[in-house]
Short mmCIF file of C-alpha atoms in Angstrom, two decimals:
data_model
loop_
_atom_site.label_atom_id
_atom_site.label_comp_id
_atom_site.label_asym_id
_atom_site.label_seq_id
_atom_site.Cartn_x
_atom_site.Cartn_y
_atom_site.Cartn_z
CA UNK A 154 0.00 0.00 0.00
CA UNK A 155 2.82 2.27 1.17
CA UNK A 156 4.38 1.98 -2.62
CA UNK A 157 1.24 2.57 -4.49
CA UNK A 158 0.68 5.52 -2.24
CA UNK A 159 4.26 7.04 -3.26
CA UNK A 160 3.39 5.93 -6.45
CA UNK A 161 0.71 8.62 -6.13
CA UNK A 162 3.05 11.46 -5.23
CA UNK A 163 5.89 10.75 -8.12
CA UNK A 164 2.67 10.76 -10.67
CA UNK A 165 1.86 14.46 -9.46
CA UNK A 166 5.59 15.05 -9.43
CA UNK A 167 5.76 13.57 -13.17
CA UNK A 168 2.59 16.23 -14.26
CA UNK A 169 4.70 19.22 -12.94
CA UNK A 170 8.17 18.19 -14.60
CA UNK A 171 5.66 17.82 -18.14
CA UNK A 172 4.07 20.82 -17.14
CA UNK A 173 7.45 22.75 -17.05
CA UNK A 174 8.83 21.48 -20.20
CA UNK A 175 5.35 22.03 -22.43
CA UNK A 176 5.30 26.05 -20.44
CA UNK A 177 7.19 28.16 -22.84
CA UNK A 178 5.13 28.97 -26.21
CA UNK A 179 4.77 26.14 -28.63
CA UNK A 180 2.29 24.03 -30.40
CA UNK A 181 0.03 20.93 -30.42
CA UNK A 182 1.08 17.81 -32.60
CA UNK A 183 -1.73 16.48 -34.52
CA UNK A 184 -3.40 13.25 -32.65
CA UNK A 185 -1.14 13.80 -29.50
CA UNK A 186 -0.92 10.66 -27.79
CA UNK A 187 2.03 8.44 -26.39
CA UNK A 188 2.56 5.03 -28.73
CA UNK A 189 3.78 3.01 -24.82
CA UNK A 190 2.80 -0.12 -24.30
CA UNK A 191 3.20 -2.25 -20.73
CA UNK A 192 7.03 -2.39 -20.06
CA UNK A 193 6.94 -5.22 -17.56
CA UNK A 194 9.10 -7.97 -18.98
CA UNK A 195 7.47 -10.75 -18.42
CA UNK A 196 4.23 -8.94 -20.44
CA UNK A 197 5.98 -6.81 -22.96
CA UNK A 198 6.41 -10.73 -25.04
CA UNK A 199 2.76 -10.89 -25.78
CA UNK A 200 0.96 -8.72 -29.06
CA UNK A 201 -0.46 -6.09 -26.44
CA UNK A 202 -1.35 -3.24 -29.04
CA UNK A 203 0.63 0.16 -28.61
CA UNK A 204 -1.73 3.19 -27.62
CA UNK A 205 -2.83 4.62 -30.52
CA UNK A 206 -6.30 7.02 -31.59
CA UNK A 207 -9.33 6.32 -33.71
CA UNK A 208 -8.09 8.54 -36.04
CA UNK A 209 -6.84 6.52 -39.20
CA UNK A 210 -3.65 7.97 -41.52
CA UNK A 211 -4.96 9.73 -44.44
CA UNK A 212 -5.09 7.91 -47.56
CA UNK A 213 -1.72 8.30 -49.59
CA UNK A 214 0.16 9.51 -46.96
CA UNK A 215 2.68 7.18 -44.87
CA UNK A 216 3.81 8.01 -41.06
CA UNK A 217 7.51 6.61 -40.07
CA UNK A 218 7.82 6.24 -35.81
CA UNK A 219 10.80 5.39 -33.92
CA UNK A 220 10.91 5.96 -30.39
CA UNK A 221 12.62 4.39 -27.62
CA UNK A 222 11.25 3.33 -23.85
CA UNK A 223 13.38 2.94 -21.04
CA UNK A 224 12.47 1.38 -18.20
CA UNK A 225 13.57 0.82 -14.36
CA UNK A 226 12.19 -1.92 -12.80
CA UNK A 227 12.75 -3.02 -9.16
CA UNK A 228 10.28 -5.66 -7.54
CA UNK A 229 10.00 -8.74 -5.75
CA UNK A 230 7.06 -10.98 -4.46
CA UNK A 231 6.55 -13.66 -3.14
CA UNK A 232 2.98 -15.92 -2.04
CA UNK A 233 2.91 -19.53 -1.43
CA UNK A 234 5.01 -21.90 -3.77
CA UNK A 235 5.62 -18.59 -5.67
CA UNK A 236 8.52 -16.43 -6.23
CA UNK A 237 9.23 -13.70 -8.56
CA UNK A 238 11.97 -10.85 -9.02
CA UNK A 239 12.16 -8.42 -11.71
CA UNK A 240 15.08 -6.03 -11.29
CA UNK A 241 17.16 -4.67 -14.15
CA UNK A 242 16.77 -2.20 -17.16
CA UNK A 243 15.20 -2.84 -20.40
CA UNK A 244 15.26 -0.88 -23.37
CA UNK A 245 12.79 -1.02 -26.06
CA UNK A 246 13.58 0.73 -29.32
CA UNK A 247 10.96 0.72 -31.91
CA UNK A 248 10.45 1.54 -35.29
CA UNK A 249 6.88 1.54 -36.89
CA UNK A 250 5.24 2.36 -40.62
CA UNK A 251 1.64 2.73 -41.31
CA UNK A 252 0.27 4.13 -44.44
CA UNK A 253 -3.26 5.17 -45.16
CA UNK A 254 -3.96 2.95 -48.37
CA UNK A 255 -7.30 4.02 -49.06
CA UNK A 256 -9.96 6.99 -47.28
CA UNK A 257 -11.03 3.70 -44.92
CA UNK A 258 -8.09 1.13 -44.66
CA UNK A 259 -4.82 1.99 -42.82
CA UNK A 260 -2.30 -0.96 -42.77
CA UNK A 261 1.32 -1.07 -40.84
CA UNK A 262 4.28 -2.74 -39.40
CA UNK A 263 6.08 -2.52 -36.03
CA UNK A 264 9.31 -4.26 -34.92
CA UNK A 265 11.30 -3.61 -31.70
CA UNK A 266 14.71 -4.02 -30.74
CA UNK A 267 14.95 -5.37 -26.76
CA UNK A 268 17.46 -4.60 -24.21
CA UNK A 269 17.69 -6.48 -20.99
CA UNK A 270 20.43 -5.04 -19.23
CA UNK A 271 21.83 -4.04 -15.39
CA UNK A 272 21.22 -0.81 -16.14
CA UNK A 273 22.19 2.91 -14.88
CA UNK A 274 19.16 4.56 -13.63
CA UNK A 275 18.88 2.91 -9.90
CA UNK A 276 21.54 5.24 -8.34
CA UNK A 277 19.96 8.56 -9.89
CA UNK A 278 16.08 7.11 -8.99
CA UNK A 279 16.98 6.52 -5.37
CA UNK A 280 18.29 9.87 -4.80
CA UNK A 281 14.87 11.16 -6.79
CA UNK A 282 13.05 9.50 -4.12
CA UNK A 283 15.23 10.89 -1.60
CA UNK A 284 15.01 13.97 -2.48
CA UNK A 285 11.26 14.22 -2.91
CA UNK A 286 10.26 12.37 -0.37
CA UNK A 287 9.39 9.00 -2.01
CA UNK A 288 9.57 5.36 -1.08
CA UNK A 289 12.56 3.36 -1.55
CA UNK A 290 10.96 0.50 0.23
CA UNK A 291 10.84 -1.78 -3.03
CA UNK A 292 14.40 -0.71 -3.19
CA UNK A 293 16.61 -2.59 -1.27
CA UNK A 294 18.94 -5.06 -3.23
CA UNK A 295 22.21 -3.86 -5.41
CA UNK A 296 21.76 -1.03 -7.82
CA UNK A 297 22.11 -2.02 -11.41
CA UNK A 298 21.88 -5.54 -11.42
CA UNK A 299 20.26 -7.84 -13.76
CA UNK A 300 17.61 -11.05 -12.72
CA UNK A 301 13.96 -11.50 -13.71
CA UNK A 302 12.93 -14.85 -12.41
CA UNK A 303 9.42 -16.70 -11.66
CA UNK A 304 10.17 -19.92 -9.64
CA UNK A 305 7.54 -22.44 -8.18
CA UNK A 306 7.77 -25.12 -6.24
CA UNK A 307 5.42 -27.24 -8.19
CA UNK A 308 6.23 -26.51 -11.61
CA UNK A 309 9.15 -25.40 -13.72
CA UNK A 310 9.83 -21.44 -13.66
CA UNK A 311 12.18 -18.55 -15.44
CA UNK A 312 15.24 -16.65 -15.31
CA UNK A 313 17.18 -14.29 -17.15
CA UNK A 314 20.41 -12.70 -15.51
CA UNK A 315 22.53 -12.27 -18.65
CA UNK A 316 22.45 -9.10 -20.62
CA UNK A 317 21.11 -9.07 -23.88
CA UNK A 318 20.04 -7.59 -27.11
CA UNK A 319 17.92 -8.70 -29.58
CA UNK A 320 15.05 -8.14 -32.48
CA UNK A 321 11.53 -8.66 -31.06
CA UNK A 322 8.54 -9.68 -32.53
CA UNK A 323 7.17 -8.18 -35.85
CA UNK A 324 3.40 -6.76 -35.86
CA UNK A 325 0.94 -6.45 -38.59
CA UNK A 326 -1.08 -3.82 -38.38
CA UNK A 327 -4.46 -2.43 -40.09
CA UNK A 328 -7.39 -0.32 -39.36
CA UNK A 329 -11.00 -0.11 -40.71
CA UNK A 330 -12.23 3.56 -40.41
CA UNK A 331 -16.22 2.70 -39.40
CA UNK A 332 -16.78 6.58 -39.51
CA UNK A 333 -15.10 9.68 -39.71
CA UNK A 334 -15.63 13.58 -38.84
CA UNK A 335 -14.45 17.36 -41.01
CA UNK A 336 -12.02 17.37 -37.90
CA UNK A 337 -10.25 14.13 -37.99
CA UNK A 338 -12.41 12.76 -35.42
CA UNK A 339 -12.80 9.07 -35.39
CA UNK A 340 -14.15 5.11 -35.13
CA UNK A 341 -11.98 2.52 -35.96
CA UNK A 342 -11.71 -1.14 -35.94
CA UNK A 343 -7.75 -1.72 -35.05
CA UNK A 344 -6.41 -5.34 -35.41
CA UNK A 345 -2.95 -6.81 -35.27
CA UNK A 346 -0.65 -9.85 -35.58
CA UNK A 347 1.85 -10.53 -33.31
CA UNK A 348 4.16 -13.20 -35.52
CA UNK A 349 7.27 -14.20 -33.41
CA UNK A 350 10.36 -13.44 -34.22
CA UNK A 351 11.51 -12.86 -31.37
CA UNK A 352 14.19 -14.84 -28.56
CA UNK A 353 11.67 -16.12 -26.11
CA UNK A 354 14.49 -17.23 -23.85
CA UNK A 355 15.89 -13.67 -23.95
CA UNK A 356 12.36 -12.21 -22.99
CA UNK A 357 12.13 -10.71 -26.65
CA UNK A 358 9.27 -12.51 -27.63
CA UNK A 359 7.19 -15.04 -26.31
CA UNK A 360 7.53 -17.88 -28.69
CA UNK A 361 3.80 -17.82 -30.35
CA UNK A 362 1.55 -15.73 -32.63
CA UNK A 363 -0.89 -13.22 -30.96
CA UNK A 364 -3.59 -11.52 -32.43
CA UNK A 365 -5.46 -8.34 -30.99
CA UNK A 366 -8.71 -6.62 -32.06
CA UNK A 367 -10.29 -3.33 -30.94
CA UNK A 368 -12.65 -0.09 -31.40
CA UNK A 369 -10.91 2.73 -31.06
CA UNK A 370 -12.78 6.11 -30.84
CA UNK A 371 -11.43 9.87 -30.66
CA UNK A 372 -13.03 13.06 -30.56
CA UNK A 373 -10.97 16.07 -31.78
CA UNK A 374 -13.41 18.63 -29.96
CA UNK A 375 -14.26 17.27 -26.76
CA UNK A 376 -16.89 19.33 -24.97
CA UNK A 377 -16.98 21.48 -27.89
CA UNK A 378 -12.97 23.07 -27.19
CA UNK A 379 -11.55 22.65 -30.47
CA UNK A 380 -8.11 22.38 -28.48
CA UNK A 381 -9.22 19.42 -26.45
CA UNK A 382 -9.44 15.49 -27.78
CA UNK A 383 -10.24 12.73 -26.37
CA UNK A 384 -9.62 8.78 -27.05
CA UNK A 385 -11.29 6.01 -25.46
CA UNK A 386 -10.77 2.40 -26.75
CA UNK A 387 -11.37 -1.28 -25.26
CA UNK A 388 -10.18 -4.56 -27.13
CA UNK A 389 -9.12 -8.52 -26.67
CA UNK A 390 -5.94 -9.97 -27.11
CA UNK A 391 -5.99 -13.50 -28.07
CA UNK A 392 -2.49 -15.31 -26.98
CA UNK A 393 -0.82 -18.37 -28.71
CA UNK A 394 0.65 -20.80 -26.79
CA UNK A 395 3.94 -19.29 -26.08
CA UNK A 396 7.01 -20.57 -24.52
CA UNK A 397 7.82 -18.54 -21.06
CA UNK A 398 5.28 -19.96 -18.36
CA UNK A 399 3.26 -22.00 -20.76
CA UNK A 400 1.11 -23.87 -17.88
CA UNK A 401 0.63 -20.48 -16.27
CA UNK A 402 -0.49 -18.42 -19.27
CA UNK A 403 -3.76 -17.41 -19.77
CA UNK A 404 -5.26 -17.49 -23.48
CA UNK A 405 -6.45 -13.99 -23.66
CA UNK A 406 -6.50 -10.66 -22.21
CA UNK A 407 -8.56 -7.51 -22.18
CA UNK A 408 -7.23 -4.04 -22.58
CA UNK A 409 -8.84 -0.58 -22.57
CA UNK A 410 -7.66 2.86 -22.62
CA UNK A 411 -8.23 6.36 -22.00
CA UNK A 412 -6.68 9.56 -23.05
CA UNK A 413 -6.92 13.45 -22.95
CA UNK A 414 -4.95 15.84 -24.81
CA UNK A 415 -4.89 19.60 -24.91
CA UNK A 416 -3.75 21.49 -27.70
CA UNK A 417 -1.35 23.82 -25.93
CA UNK A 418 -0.29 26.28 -28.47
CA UNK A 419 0.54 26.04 -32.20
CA UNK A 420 3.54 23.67 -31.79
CA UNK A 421 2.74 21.90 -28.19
CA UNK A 422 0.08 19.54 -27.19
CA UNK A 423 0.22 18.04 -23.65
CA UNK A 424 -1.51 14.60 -23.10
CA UNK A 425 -2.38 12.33 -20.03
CA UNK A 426 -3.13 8.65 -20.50
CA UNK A 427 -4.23 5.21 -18.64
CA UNK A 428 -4.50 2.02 -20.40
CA UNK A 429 -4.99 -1.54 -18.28
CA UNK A 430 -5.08 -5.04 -18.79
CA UNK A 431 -6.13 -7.91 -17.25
CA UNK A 432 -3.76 -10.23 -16.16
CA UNK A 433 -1.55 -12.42 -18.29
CA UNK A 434 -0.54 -15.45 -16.29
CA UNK A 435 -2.56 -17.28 -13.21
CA UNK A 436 -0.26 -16.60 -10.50
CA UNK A 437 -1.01 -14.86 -6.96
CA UNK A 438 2.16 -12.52 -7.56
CA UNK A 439 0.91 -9.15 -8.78
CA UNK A 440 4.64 -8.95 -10.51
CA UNK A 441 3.49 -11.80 -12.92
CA UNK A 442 -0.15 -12.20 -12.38
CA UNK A 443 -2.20 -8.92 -11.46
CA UNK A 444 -4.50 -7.04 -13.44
CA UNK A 445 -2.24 -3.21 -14.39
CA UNK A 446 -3.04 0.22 -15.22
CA UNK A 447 -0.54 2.46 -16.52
CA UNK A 448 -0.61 6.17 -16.31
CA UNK A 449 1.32 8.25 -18.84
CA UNK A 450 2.21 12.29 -18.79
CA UNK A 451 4.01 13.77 -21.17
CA UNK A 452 3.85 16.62 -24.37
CA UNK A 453 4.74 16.55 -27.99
CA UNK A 454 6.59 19.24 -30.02
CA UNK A 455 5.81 19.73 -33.68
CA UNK A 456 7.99 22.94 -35.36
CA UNK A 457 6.29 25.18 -37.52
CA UNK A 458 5.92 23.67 -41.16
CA UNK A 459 7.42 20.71 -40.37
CA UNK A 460 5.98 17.18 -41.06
CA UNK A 461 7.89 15.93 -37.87
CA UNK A 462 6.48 15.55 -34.04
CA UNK A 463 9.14 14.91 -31.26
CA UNK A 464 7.59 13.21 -28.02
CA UNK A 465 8.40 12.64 -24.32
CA UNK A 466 6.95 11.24 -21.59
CA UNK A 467 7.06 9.32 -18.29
CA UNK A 468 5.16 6.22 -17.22
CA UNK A 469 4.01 5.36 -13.64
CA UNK A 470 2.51 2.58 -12.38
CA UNK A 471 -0.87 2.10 -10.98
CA UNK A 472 -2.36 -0.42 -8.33
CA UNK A 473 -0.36 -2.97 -9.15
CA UNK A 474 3.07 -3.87 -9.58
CA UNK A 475 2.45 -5.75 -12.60
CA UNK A 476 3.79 -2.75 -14.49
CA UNK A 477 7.20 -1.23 -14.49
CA UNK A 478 7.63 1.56 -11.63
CA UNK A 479 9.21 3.87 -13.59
CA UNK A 480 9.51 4.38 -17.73
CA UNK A 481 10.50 7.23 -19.96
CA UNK A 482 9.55 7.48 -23.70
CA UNK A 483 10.89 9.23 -26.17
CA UNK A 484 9.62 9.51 -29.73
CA UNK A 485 9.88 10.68 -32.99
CA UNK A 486 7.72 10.65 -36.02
CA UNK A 487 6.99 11.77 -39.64
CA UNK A 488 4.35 11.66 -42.30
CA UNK A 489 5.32 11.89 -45.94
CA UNK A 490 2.65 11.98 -48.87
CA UNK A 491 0.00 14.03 -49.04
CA UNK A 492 -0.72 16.67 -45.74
CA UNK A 493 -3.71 16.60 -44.02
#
């Protein structure tokens, strides 16, 4: 309870530091929104769908992404024949392409590189907490090092304490505009396939096909402020029969999401987002087995005719330590073709 509470009170701190940053004049990106997905490693294997908007890419135009996550994770639990620890670093750097190929259809691609490694960021986190008052309860081991590990007494477990770096696994993407507003407001049907190509033993994939489905829906005037959106969306995942905790996995999962983002000034937008899940494996650890909302602050920065939006943010946990307690994303992205 304690770390959820403190979890609390580095959120606010997170909306101030995003606050600061988005303060000076600037300009709002168009369909602000953060492309995260859940960091913890044990779940970041399966084809849980990146945020996105209901909005679909306008036909003939193509949008490049590449953006980078980084995220600190430090906790343990334990209950009954169960054990888990997840403490390290991973790094996900992805690149994704969508193009709009006709006024209704949007199809893509997404493929990550992951990073499992000791890490840098415990030292500087700590002294964060320190400083602000925080928890370092779930803290308490050797900064930097490496070991994500489910073990039960009755069954055979995982563990990964070697650094790594490898290609995940590629997604298909496409998108089915159902209807469509003068102001780029949206409903979509968003599926994707999860194919793997990733290491499943290096927690880079998790050894089976996955296939997601969704409605997606975003208003770009919410409550009538043309400089406020909104996206709310709610989906399945359907998992394959993967490789890491096979006798513990469950064969799907639901996810749904919520987002806000105001149209700062010409070139800034500022956006706040939670998307959950229900849990992944049967297991009484909340590490490996809990239901997890995510909460997400951060801004985007688009210059002045420019076809490019730079994007940062900062990812907190929410009731449940089945997502990372601390991630930072950083993004970049650009449309070629024909402008909206």
């Amino acid at each position: 309870m304690l770390h959820h509470l403190s979890g609390h009170r580095k959120t606010l701190s997170a909306v101030w530091i995003v606050a600061a940053l988005c303060s000076t004049p600037s300009g709002a990106a168009e369909n602000a929104y953060l492309p995260i997905r859940n960091h913890n490693p044990f779940l970041q294997i399966f084809g849980l769908p990146q945020f996105q908007t209901g909005s679909l890419t306008p036909a003939g135009r193509s949008v490049t992404q590449l953006s980078l996550d980084v995220a600190n994770h430090s906790d343990a639990g334990g209950s009954g024949p169960e054990t888990a620890v997840i403490d390290g670093e991973s790094y996900y750097l992805n690149f994704g392409w969508r193009r709009g190929w006709s006024e209704r259809l949007e199809v893509g691609l997404a493929l990550p590189l992951v990073a499992h490694q000791r890490g840098f960021l415990d030292g500087p986190v700590k002294r964060w907490h320190d400083l602000s008052g925080l928890s370092n309860g779930n803290r308490q081991g050797r900064d930097n090092q490496l070991l994500f590990s489910y073990a039960r007494s009755t069954g055979p477990g995982f563990r990964l304490d070697s650094p790594n770096l490898s290609v995940g696994d590629l997604r298909l993407t496409a998108a089915w505009s159902l209807r469509k507003s003068a102001d780029d407001s949206g409903l979509a049907f968003r599926t994707s396939l999860k194919l793997p190509t990733g290491d499943e033993d290096k927690l880079a994939g998790s050894g089976a096909a996955d296939l997601a489905m969704g409605i997606y829906a975003t208003d770009n005037s919410l409550l009538s402020f043309s400089r406020l959106s909104g996206t709310a969306f709610a989906g399945v995942l359907l998992l394959g029969e993967g490789n890491v905790l096979p006798s513990r996995q469950k064969e799907s999962v639901g996810f749904a999401g919520v987002s806000t983002a105001w149209q700062f000034s010409e070139t800034f937008a500022v956006t706040g987002q939670l998307y959950g899940q229900s849990a992944y494996f049967d297991s009484d650890i909340d590490e490996i087995g809990g239901n997890s909302v995510q909460l997400a602050v951060g801004g985007s920065y688009r210059p002045r005719n420019s076809a490019l939006v730079f994007s940062l943010g900062i990812i907190e946990d929410l009731f449940s330590d089945a997502t990372t307690d601390v991630a930072f994303h950083f993004g970049i992205r650009a449309g070629l073709g024909q402008r909206r």
